[in-house]
Amino acid sequence: MKIEYILLAVLLTVNTAVRAQSRLSDKDATKETMALFSNLSKIRNKGYLVGHQDAKAYGVKWKYVAGKSDVKDVVGEYPALYGWELGHLEKGAHLNLDSVPFDKMKGFIREGYSRGGVITLSWHGDNPLTGKSAWDPFPGTVSSVLPGGEKHETFLKQLDKVAEFLSDLKGEKGESIPVLFRPFHELTGHWFWWGAKSCSPQEYIRLFQFTIDYLRITKELHNLIVVYNTGTEIASKSDFLERYPGDHYVDVLSFDTYQHTRLPIDTLFVNKLKECLSIVEEVAREKNKLAALGEVGFNQIPYSHWFTEVLQPVLRDRKIAYMLLWRNAGYKPHDGSTEFYVPYPGHDSTPDFVKYYRAPETFFEKEARKLKLYK
Ligand code: BMA
C-alpha cells in the first residue's frame, strides 16, 4: 500500500514538473524556435532582453550607415532584441510604411540572428476593406476578411506575402530564423481596424486563429513564436483575456505602454504599468506562457533619469522575457513631429541609459549571445 502511495506521489510530481514547463503552441516548431522559447522562459528569472525597433536601419539624424545603431553608439553594443515592421508588405511594396526596404530588413534580421539576437515582427497592415491605413478602424473590416467575407481573397493574398517573407528568413545553415510574431497588436485600443470597437471578441479571435492556422498549416511555417498584445485598456485578467485566441495559438502574453505626459515621474503611467504587468504575469504563470512588454517608451525622453528612476525599478523584479523600445525616427517631415525612445550621443539621457545598460537584469547583445538562445 505504502509503496503505491509513494509511486503515485512520484508520478504526480513528474507530471506537474512536465506540465510546469513552458511549451510552444506549435508542436511542430523548428528546434531553434523551441530552444528560443524554452530559453526565454528560463531567463525571465534573471532578467530580460532589451530591444529596439528598427535599430540598425536608422536613428536620430542618420539612415543606413553600416554597423550603426543609436543603442550601440550610446552603450557600445547592439540591443538583444530587434523589432521590425511588416506594414505595406501586404500590398507588395518594396518599402515598409516607415520607408525601410524589405530586402535590407531581411539582411538586418539575418545579421541580428547570427549575432545571437532575437527578432520580433509587428504588422501595421493597411485596412483591406477601405484601402486606407491600419489606423482606419472602419467597422466590419475584420468580418470582411474572414472566410466568406468580401475581402477574404484579398486577405489571403496579403498573408501569402507575409508568409513568403517569413519563409525567406534563413540562418547560415539554411535553418529558419525564429521570429516573435506580433500581429493585430494593441487590440484593446480603438485605432486599428482590428481594434476593440471595430469587431466583436469572436471576430478578433477568428481573425487571429485564421491567420496563425494559415501561416502554420497552409504555409507550413514553423518558426513562429506567437505574441498576443493588448494596450493598457485592461484592468483585470478577464479584460486581458476577453479576445485571447487560445493556448494553442499564443505563446507570449504582452501589452504596449507609453508615457505621454511630460512629467518626470508620472504616477498614473507607473501604476498602470505595474497593474498591467501583474495581470500579464499572472496569466502567463497560470497558462505556462511567457510575459513580455511588447512596446514601451517615453518619446524624446524629456526626463534624463527616466530609465533608472521610472522604468528600471518597475521592471527589475518582474518575470518578463523581454521589452522593446520603439523606433528612433527622429524628425518626421510629413507631420513635423519628432520621435525617439533611445538616447543618442549628446542627448541628456545618455548617462542614464548607460546606467540602465549596466544593471544586471538588462540583457543586451553580448549577454544574449552568451545565453545561446537557439541551443
Ligand atoms: C508608430 C509611429 C509611426 C509608425 C508606426 C509603425 O507608433 O512610430 O511613425 O509609422 O508606429 O511603425
Short mmCIF file of C-alpha atoms and ligand atoms in Angstrom, two decimals:
data_model
loop_
_atom_site.label_atom_id
_atom_site.label_comp_id
_atom_site.label_asym_id
_atom_site.label_seq_id
_atom_site.Cartn_x
_atom_site.Cartn_y
_atom_site.Cartn_z
CA MET A 1 0.00 0.00 0.00
CA LYS A 2 2.63 2.43 1.13
CA ILE A 3 4.82 1.88 -1.93
CA GLU A 4 1.82 2.57 -4.16
CA TYR A 5 1.32 5.94 -2.49
CA ILE A 6 4.98 6.74 -2.94
CA LEU A 7 4.79 5.77 -6.63
CA LEU A 8 1.71 7.89 -7.07
CA ALA A 9 3.40 10.87 -5.43
CA VAL A 10 6.42 10.44 -7.73
CA LEU A 11 4.16 10.22 -10.76
CA LEU A 12 2.25 13.34 -9.76
CA THR A 13 5.45 15.28 -9.17
CA VAL A 14 6.84 14.26 -12.55
CA ASN A 15 3.56 15.12 -14.22
CA THR A 16 3.40 18.55 -12.59
CA ALA A 17 7.02 19.24 -13.49
CA VAL A 18 6.34 18.35 -17.11
CA ARG A 19 3.22 20.49 -17.20
CA ALA A 20 5.00 23.37 -15.50
CA GLN A 21 7.48 23.53 -18.35
CA SER A 22 6.52 26.16 -20.87
CA ARG A 23 5.56 24.60 -24.19
CA LEU A 24 5.35 26.24 -27.55
CA SER A 25 1.87 26.30 -29.10
CA ASP A 26 3.27 24.89 -32.37
CA LYS A 27 4.22 21.31 -31.60
CA ASP A 28 5.98 21.12 -34.99
CA ALA A 29 8.12 24.20 -34.36
CA THR A 30 11.73 24.00 -35.57
CA LYS A 31 14.31 23.07 -32.99
CA GLU A 32 15.77 26.61 -32.91
CA THR A 33 12.28 28.02 -32.32
CA MET A 34 11.62 25.57 -29.49
CA ALA A 35 15.04 26.31 -28.00
CA LEU A 36 14.43 30.06 -28.13
CA PHE A 37 11.09 29.72 -26.38
CA SER A 38 12.42 27.46 -23.70
CA ASN A 39 15.50 29.65 -23.12
CA LEU A 40 13.38 32.77 -22.89
CA SER A 41 11.26 31.06 -20.28
CA LYS A 42 14.41 30.30 -18.27
CA ILE A 43 15.99 33.75 -18.40
CA ARG A 44 12.96 35.58 -17.08
CA ASN A 45 14.04 34.82 -13.51
CA LYS A 46 17.36 36.57 -14.06
CA GLY A 47 16.46 39.43 -16.33
CA TYR A 48 15.02 40.43 -19.67
CA LEU A 49 16.16 41.19 -23.20
CA VAL A 50 16.24 44.85 -24.12
CA GLY A 51 15.05 45.56 -27.65
CA HIS A 52 14.85 48.43 -30.09
CA GLN A 53 12.61 48.88 -33.13
CA ASP A 54 14.41 49.44 -36.46
CA ALA A 55 17.70 49.60 -34.50
CA LYS A 56 20.01 49.04 -37.45
CA ALA A 57 18.11 50.89 -40.17
CA TYR A 58 18.20 54.44 -38.87
CA GLY A 59 18.37 56.62 -35.78
CA VAL A 60 18.18 60.28 -34.88
CA LYS A 61 19.81 62.18 -37.76
CA TRP A 62 21.14 59.15 -39.70
CA LYS A 63 19.91 56.44 -42.04
CA TYR A 64 21.51 53.24 -43.32
CA VAL A 65 25.02 53.64 -42.03
CA ALA A 66 26.69 50.22 -41.96
CA GLY A 67 27.17 48.91 -38.42
CA LYS A 68 25.46 51.89 -36.78
CA SER A 69 22.74 51.87 -34.14
CA ASP A 70 21.78 54.53 -31.57
CA VAL A 71 21.82 51.88 -28.83
CA LYS A 72 25.33 50.82 -29.84
CA ASP A 73 26.57 54.42 -30.11
CA VAL A 74 25.45 55.02 -26.52
CA VAL A 75 26.27 51.76 -24.71
CA GLY A 76 28.83 50.13 -27.00
CA GLU A 77 26.78 47.16 -28.17
CA TYR A 78 23.61 46.32 -30.02
CA PRO A 79 20.33 45.50 -28.30
CA ALA A 80 19.46 41.85 -27.63
CA LEU A 81 16.14 42.11 -29.43
CA TYR A 82 15.44 43.68 -32.81
CA GLY A 83 11.94 44.82 -33.72
CA TRP A 84 10.95 45.12 -37.40
CA GLU A 85 7.73 46.14 -39.04
CA LEU A 86 5.89 44.45 -41.92
CA GLY A 87 3.31 47.15 -42.76
CA HIS A 88 2.91 47.56 -46.56
CA LEU A 89 4.45 44.18 -47.29
CA GLU A 90 0.84 43.03 -47.75
CA LYS A 91 0.44 45.27 -50.78
CA GLY A 92 3.65 44.18 -52.45
CA ALA A 93 5.57 47.38 -51.63
CA HIS A 94 9.37 47.37 -51.55
CA LEU A 95 9.46 49.75 -48.59
CA ASN A 96 7.58 49.32 -45.34
CA LEU A 97 5.32 52.07 -44.03
CA ASP A 98 8.30 53.70 -42.32
CA SER A 99 10.35 53.55 -45.55
CA VAL A 100 12.54 50.59 -44.58
CA PRO A 101 13.27 48.48 -47.69
CA PHE A 102 12.17 44.89 -47.09
CA ASP A 103 15.29 43.46 -48.70
CA LYS A 104 17.50 45.48 -46.32
CA MET A 105 15.28 44.39 -43.43
CA LYS A 106 15.88 40.74 -44.27
CA GLY A 107 19.62 41.38 -44.18
CA PHE A 108 19.35 43.11 -40.79
CA ILE A 109 17.28 40.21 -39.47
CA ARG A 110 19.90 37.69 -40.60
CA GLU A 111 22.67 39.77 -39.03
CA GLY A 112 20.86 40.17 -35.72
CA TYR A 113 20.15 36.46 -35.55
CA SER A 114 23.71 35.49 -36.44
CA ARG A 115 24.88 37.68 -33.56
CA GLY A 116 22.69 35.65 -31.19
CA GLY A 117 19.96 38.29 -31.00
CA VAL A 118 16.21 37.82 -31.19
CA ILE A 119 13.78 39.08 -33.83
CA THR A 120 10.25 40.36 -33.28
CA LEU A 121 7.88 41.46 -36.04
CA SER A 122 4.84 43.71 -35.92
CA TRP A 123 2.42 44.31 -38.79
CA HIS A 124 0.54 47.59 -39.23
CA GLY A 125 -1.13 46.27 -42.38
CA ASP A 126 -3.39 48.60 -44.38
CA ASN A 127 -7.14 48.22 -43.96
CA PRO A 128 -8.07 45.55 -46.54
CA LEU A 129 -11.65 46.78 -46.84
CA THR A 130 -11.14 50.52 -47.29
CA GLY A 131 -7.59 50.50 -48.65
CA LYS A 132 -6.67 53.15 -46.07
CA SER A 133 -4.01 52.70 -43.41
CA ALA A 134 -4.01 50.33 -40.42
CA TRP A 135 -5.31 53.30 -38.43
CA ASP A 136 -8.69 53.18 -40.16
CA PRO A 137 -10.97 51.49 -37.61
CA PHE A 138 -13.77 51.06 -40.14
CA PRO A 139 -16.33 48.67 -38.58
CA GLY A 140 -16.86 45.44 -40.46
CA THR A 141 -13.30 45.18 -41.76
CA VAL A 142 -12.49 42.09 -39.70
CA SER A 143 -15.61 40.21 -40.77
CA SER A 144 -14.87 41.18 -44.40
CA VAL A 145 -11.52 39.34 -44.34
CA LEU A 146 -12.78 36.18 -42.62
CA PRO A 147 -13.85 33.16 -44.74
CA GLY A 148 -16.99 34.10 -46.65
CA GLY A 149 -16.27 37.83 -46.39
CA GLU A 150 -15.94 40.08 -49.45
CA LYS A 151 -12.23 40.73 -48.81
CA HIS A 152 -11.25 37.21 -47.86
CA GLU A 153 -9.36 36.55 -51.09
CA THR A 154 -7.57 39.89 -50.79
CA PHE A 155 -6.56 38.98 -47.24
CA LEU A 156 -5.25 35.56 -48.33
CA LYS A 157 -3.04 37.28 -50.90
CA GLN A 158 -1.75 39.56 -48.15
CA LEU A 159 -0.99 36.60 -45.91
CA ASP A 160 0.80 34.92 -48.83
CA LYS A 161 3.18 37.89 -48.97
CA VAL A 162 3.77 37.78 -45.23
CA ALA A 163 4.39 34.03 -45.43
CA GLU A 164 6.84 34.47 -48.29
CA PHE A 165 8.82 36.99 -46.25
CA LEU A 166 8.82 34.80 -43.15
CA SER A 167 9.88 31.71 -45.07
CA ASP A 168 12.79 33.61 -46.61
CA LEU A 169 14.39 34.28 -43.22
CA LYS A 170 17.18 31.74 -43.08
CA GLY A 171 20.31 31.39 -40.97
CA GLU A 172 23.74 30.34 -42.25
CA LYS A 173 22.92 26.65 -42.22
CA GLY A 174 19.65 27.14 -44.03
CA GLU A 175 17.62 26.89 -40.83
CA SER A 176 14.56 29.12 -40.44
CA ILE A 177 15.15 32.12 -38.21
CA PRO A 178 12.73 32.06 -35.27
CA VAL A 179 10.52 35.11 -35.03
CA LEU A 180 8.37 36.53 -32.22
CA PHE A 181 5.38 37.35 -34.43
CA ARG A 182 3.04 40.02 -33.01
CA PRO A 183 0.12 40.54 -35.39
CA PHE A 184 -3.04 42.59 -34.69
CA HIS A 185 -1.43 44.27 -31.71
CA GLU A 186 -2.86 46.80 -29.22
CA LEU A 187 -6.14 45.03 -29.82
CA THR A 188 -7.90 46.59 -26.83
CA GLY A 189 -7.42 50.05 -28.32
CA HIS A 190 -9.74 51.55 -30.90
CA TRP A 191 -7.34 52.98 -33.50
CA PHE A 192 -6.64 49.95 -35.71
CA TRP A 193 -9.10 48.13 -37.99
CA TRP A 194 -8.79 45.08 -35.68
CA GLY A 195 -9.40 47.24 -32.58
CA ALA A 196 -11.93 46.57 -29.85
CA LYS A 197 -14.56 48.98 -31.17
CA SER A 198 -14.35 47.69 -34.73
CA CYS A 199 -15.03 43.99 -34.21
CA SER A 200 -16.53 41.58 -31.69
CA PRO A 201 -14.33 39.40 -29.47
CA GLN A 202 -15.36 36.41 -31.56
CA GLU A 203 -14.38 38.12 -34.80
CA TYR A 204 -10.99 39.13 -33.40
CA ILE A 205 -10.37 35.58 -32.18
CA ARG A 206 -11.31 34.16 -35.59
CA LEU A 207 -9.03 36.65 -37.35
CA PHE A 208 -6.10 35.70 -35.14
CA GLN A 209 -6.72 31.95 -35.32
CA PHE A 210 -7.27 32.04 -39.06
CA THR A 211 -4.01 33.93 -39.59
CA ILE A 212 -1.93 31.61 -37.45
CA ASP A 213 -3.52 28.46 -38.93
CA TYR A 214 -2.90 29.78 -42.43
CA LEU A 215 0.77 30.52 -41.73
CA ARG A 216 1.38 27.31 -39.80
CA ILE A 217 -0.77 24.76 -41.59
CA THR A 218 -1.23 26.05 -45.14
CA LYS A 219 2.17 27.73 -45.43
CA GLU A 220 3.97 25.25 -43.16
CA LEU A 221 5.84 27.92 -41.25
CA HIS A 222 7.24 26.54 -38.03
CA ASN A 223 9.50 29.38 -36.95
CA LEU A 224 6.84 31.47 -35.21
CA ILE A 225 6.52 32.26 -31.53
CA VAL A 226 3.17 33.97 -31.40
CA VAL A 227 2.67 37.12 -29.33
CA TYR A 228 -0.73 38.30 -28.11
CA ASN A 229 -0.57 42.01 -27.35
CA THR A 230 -3.10 44.38 -25.77
CA GLY A 231 -2.87 48.04 -24.84
CA THR A 232 -3.27 49.35 -21.30
CA GLU A 233 -7.08 49.45 -21.54
CA ILE A 234 -7.18 46.37 -19.31
CA ALA A 235 -7.93 46.36 -15.59
CA SER A 236 -8.31 42.65 -14.90
CA LYS A 237 -7.38 39.19 -16.14
CA SER A 238 -10.78 38.86 -17.76
CA ASP A 239 -10.28 42.13 -19.69
CA PHE A 240 -6.92 40.83 -20.87
CA LEU A 241 -8.41 37.50 -21.90
CA GLU A 242 -11.61 38.78 -23.49
CA ARG A 243 -10.17 38.44 -27.00
CA TYR A 244 -7.50 35.84 -26.27
CA PRO A 245 -7.25 33.43 -29.23
CA GLY A 246 -6.44 30.40 -27.05
CA ASP A 247 -3.47 28.48 -25.71
CA HIS A 248 -2.95 26.64 -28.99
CA TYR A 249 -2.40 29.91 -30.81
CA VAL A 250 -0.40 32.06 -28.41
CA ASP A 251 3.00 31.77 -26.71
CA VAL A 252 3.75 35.22 -25.33
CA LEU A 253 1.37 37.48 -23.42
CA SER A 254 2.15 41.16 -23.64
CA PHE A 255 0.93 44.74 -23.75
CA ASP A 256 2.20 48.10 -25.01
CA THR A 257 2.51 51.27 -22.98
CA TYR A 258 3.99 54.74 -23.37
CA GLN A 259 4.46 57.66 -21.03
CA HIS A 260 2.70 60.55 -22.72
CA THR A 261 2.77 63.32 -20.13
CA ARG A 262 5.93 65.37 -19.77
CA LEU A 263 6.02 64.84 -16.00
CA PRO A 264 9.35 63.36 -14.88
CA ILE A 265 7.62 60.71 -12.80
CA ASP A 266 4.07 60.14 -13.90
CA THR A 267 2.45 58.04 -11.19
CA LEU A 268 -0.54 57.23 -13.38
CA PHE A 269 1.79 55.78 -16.01
CA VAL A 270 3.81 53.88 -13.38
CA ASN A 271 0.74 52.47 -11.65
CA LYS A 272 -0.83 51.38 -14.93
CA LEU A 273 2.43 49.74 -15.98
CA LYS A 274 2.55 47.85 -12.67
CA GLU A 275 -1.10 46.84 -12.92
CA CYS A 276 -0.75 45.52 -16.47
CA LEU A 277 2.49 43.70 -15.64
CA SER A 278 0.79 41.96 -12.72
CA ILE A 279 -2.12 40.88 -14.92
CA VAL A 280 0.06 39.60 -17.73
CA GLU A 281 2.47 37.83 -15.36
CA GLU A 282 -0.34 36.11 -13.52
CA VAL A 283 -1.99 34.86 -16.69
CA ALA A 284 1.40 33.76 -18.03
CA ARG A 285 2.02 31.79 -14.85
CA GLU A 286 -1.37 30.11 -14.99
CA LYS A 287 -1.03 29.21 -18.66
CA ASN A 288 2.70 28.41 -18.76
CA LYS A 289 3.25 31.17 -21.30
CA LEU A 290 5.83 33.95 -21.41
CA ALA A 291 5.13 37.51 -20.32
CA ALA A 292 6.68 40.48 -22.12
CA LEU A 293 6.43 44.20 -22.69
CA GLY A 294 5.62 44.48 -26.40
CA GLU A 295 6.44 48.18 -26.75
CA VAL A 296 7.39 50.81 -24.21
CA GLY A 297 8.89 54.26 -24.16
CA PHE A 298 8.80 57.96 -23.35
CA ASN A 299 9.02 59.93 -26.58
CA GLN A 300 12.12 62.18 -26.68
CA ILE A 301 12.92 61.10 -23.07
CA PRO A 302 12.34 64.57 -21.62
CA TYR A 303 13.33 63.39 -18.13
CA SER A 304 17.03 62.47 -18.05
CA HIS A 305 16.67 59.83 -15.29
CA TRP A 306 13.65 58.11 -16.76
CA PHE A 307 15.33 54.80 -17.46
CA THR A 308 16.82 54.27 -13.99
CA GLU A 309 14.20 56.05 -11.90
CA VAL A 310 10.96 55.17 -13.67
CA LEU A 311 11.35 52.11 -15.86
CA GLN A 312 14.09 50.09 -14.21
CA PRO A 313 12.59 49.87 -10.69
CA VAL A 314 9.25 48.70 -12.08
CA LEU A 315 10.71 46.06 -14.38
CA ARG A 316 13.50 44.84 -12.10
CA ASP A 317 11.77 42.07 -10.24
CA ARG A 318 9.27 41.17 -12.90
CA LYS A 319 9.17 37.91 -14.75
CA ILE A 320 9.19 39.31 -18.26
CA ALA A 321 11.25 37.78 -21.04
CA TYR A 322 11.83 40.98 -22.99
CA MET A 323 10.86 44.58 -23.63
CA LEU A 324 11.00 46.63 -26.83
CA LEU A 325 11.73 50.35 -27.07
CA TRP A 326 10.06 51.92 -30.08
CA ARG A 327 11.79 53.48 -33.06
CA ASN A 328 14.24 56.39 -33.23
CA ALA A 329 12.53 58.01 -36.20
CA GLY A 330 13.95 61.45 -35.31
CA TYR A 331 12.36 64.38 -37.11
CA LYS A 332 9.40 63.32 -39.28
CA PRO A 333 8.95 65.84 -42.12
CA HIS A 334 5.47 64.56 -43.06
CA ASP A 335 3.93 65.85 -39.83
CA GLY A 336 6.72 67.91 -38.28
CA SER A 337 6.91 65.73 -35.16
CA THR A 338 9.98 64.14 -33.59
CA GLU A 339 10.07 60.61 -32.27
CA PHE A 340 12.76 58.64 -30.43
CA TYR A 341 12.82 56.40 -27.37
CA VAL A 342 16.52 55.58 -27.03
CA PRO A 343 19.01 58.40 -26.42
CA TYR A 344 21.72 59.14 -28.98
CA PRO A 345 25.21 60.54 -28.30
CA GLY A 346 24.90 64.00 -26.79
CA HIS A 347 21.32 63.57 -25.55
CA ASP A 348 20.73 64.35 -21.85
CA SER A 349 19.59 60.79 -21.09
CA THR A 350 22.75 59.14 -22.37
CA PRO A 351 24.46 58.65 -18.96
CA ASP A 352 21.23 57.31 -17.51
CA PHE A 353 20.79 54.82 -20.35
CA VAL A 354 24.36 53.61 -19.78
CA LYS A 355 23.48 53.04 -16.11
CA TYR A 356 20.39 51.13 -17.18
CA TYR A 357 22.50 49.06 -19.57
CA ARG A 358 24.87 48.17 -16.71
CA ALA A 359 22.07 46.87 -14.48
CA PRO A 360 22.43 43.11 -14.03
CA GLU A 361 18.90 42.36 -15.20
CA THR A 362 19.07 44.17 -18.57
CA PHE A 363 20.41 41.94 -21.35
CA PHE A 364 21.90 43.43 -24.49
CA GLU A 365 23.72 41.82 -27.44
CA LYS A 366 26.66 40.24 -25.59
CA GLU A 367 24.57 38.66 -22.85
CA ALA A 368 22.10 37.38 -25.43
CA ARG A 369 24.94 35.73 -27.32
CA LYS A 370 26.30 34.15 -24.14
CA LEU A 371 22.87 32.78 -23.35
CA LYS A 372 22.94 30.74 -26.61
CA LEU A 373 19.24 31.24 -27.03
CA TYR A 374 18.94 28.92 -30.03
CA LYS A 375 20.60 25.88 -28.47
C1 BMA B 1 4.01 54.46 -34.70
C2 BMA B 1 4.90 55.62 -35.12
C3 BMA B 1 4.68 55.80 -36.60
C4 BMA B 1 4.98 54.47 -37.33
C5 BMA B 1 4.23 53.31 -36.71
C6 BMA B 1 4.59 51.97 -37.32
O1 BMA B 1 3.95 54.32 -33.33
O2 BMA B 1 6.25 55.34 -34.87
O3 BMA B 1 5.52 56.82 -37.06
O4 BMA B 1 4.64 54.59 -38.67
O5 BMA B 1 4.46 53.29 -35.33
O6 BMA B 1 5.93 51.65 -37.16
#
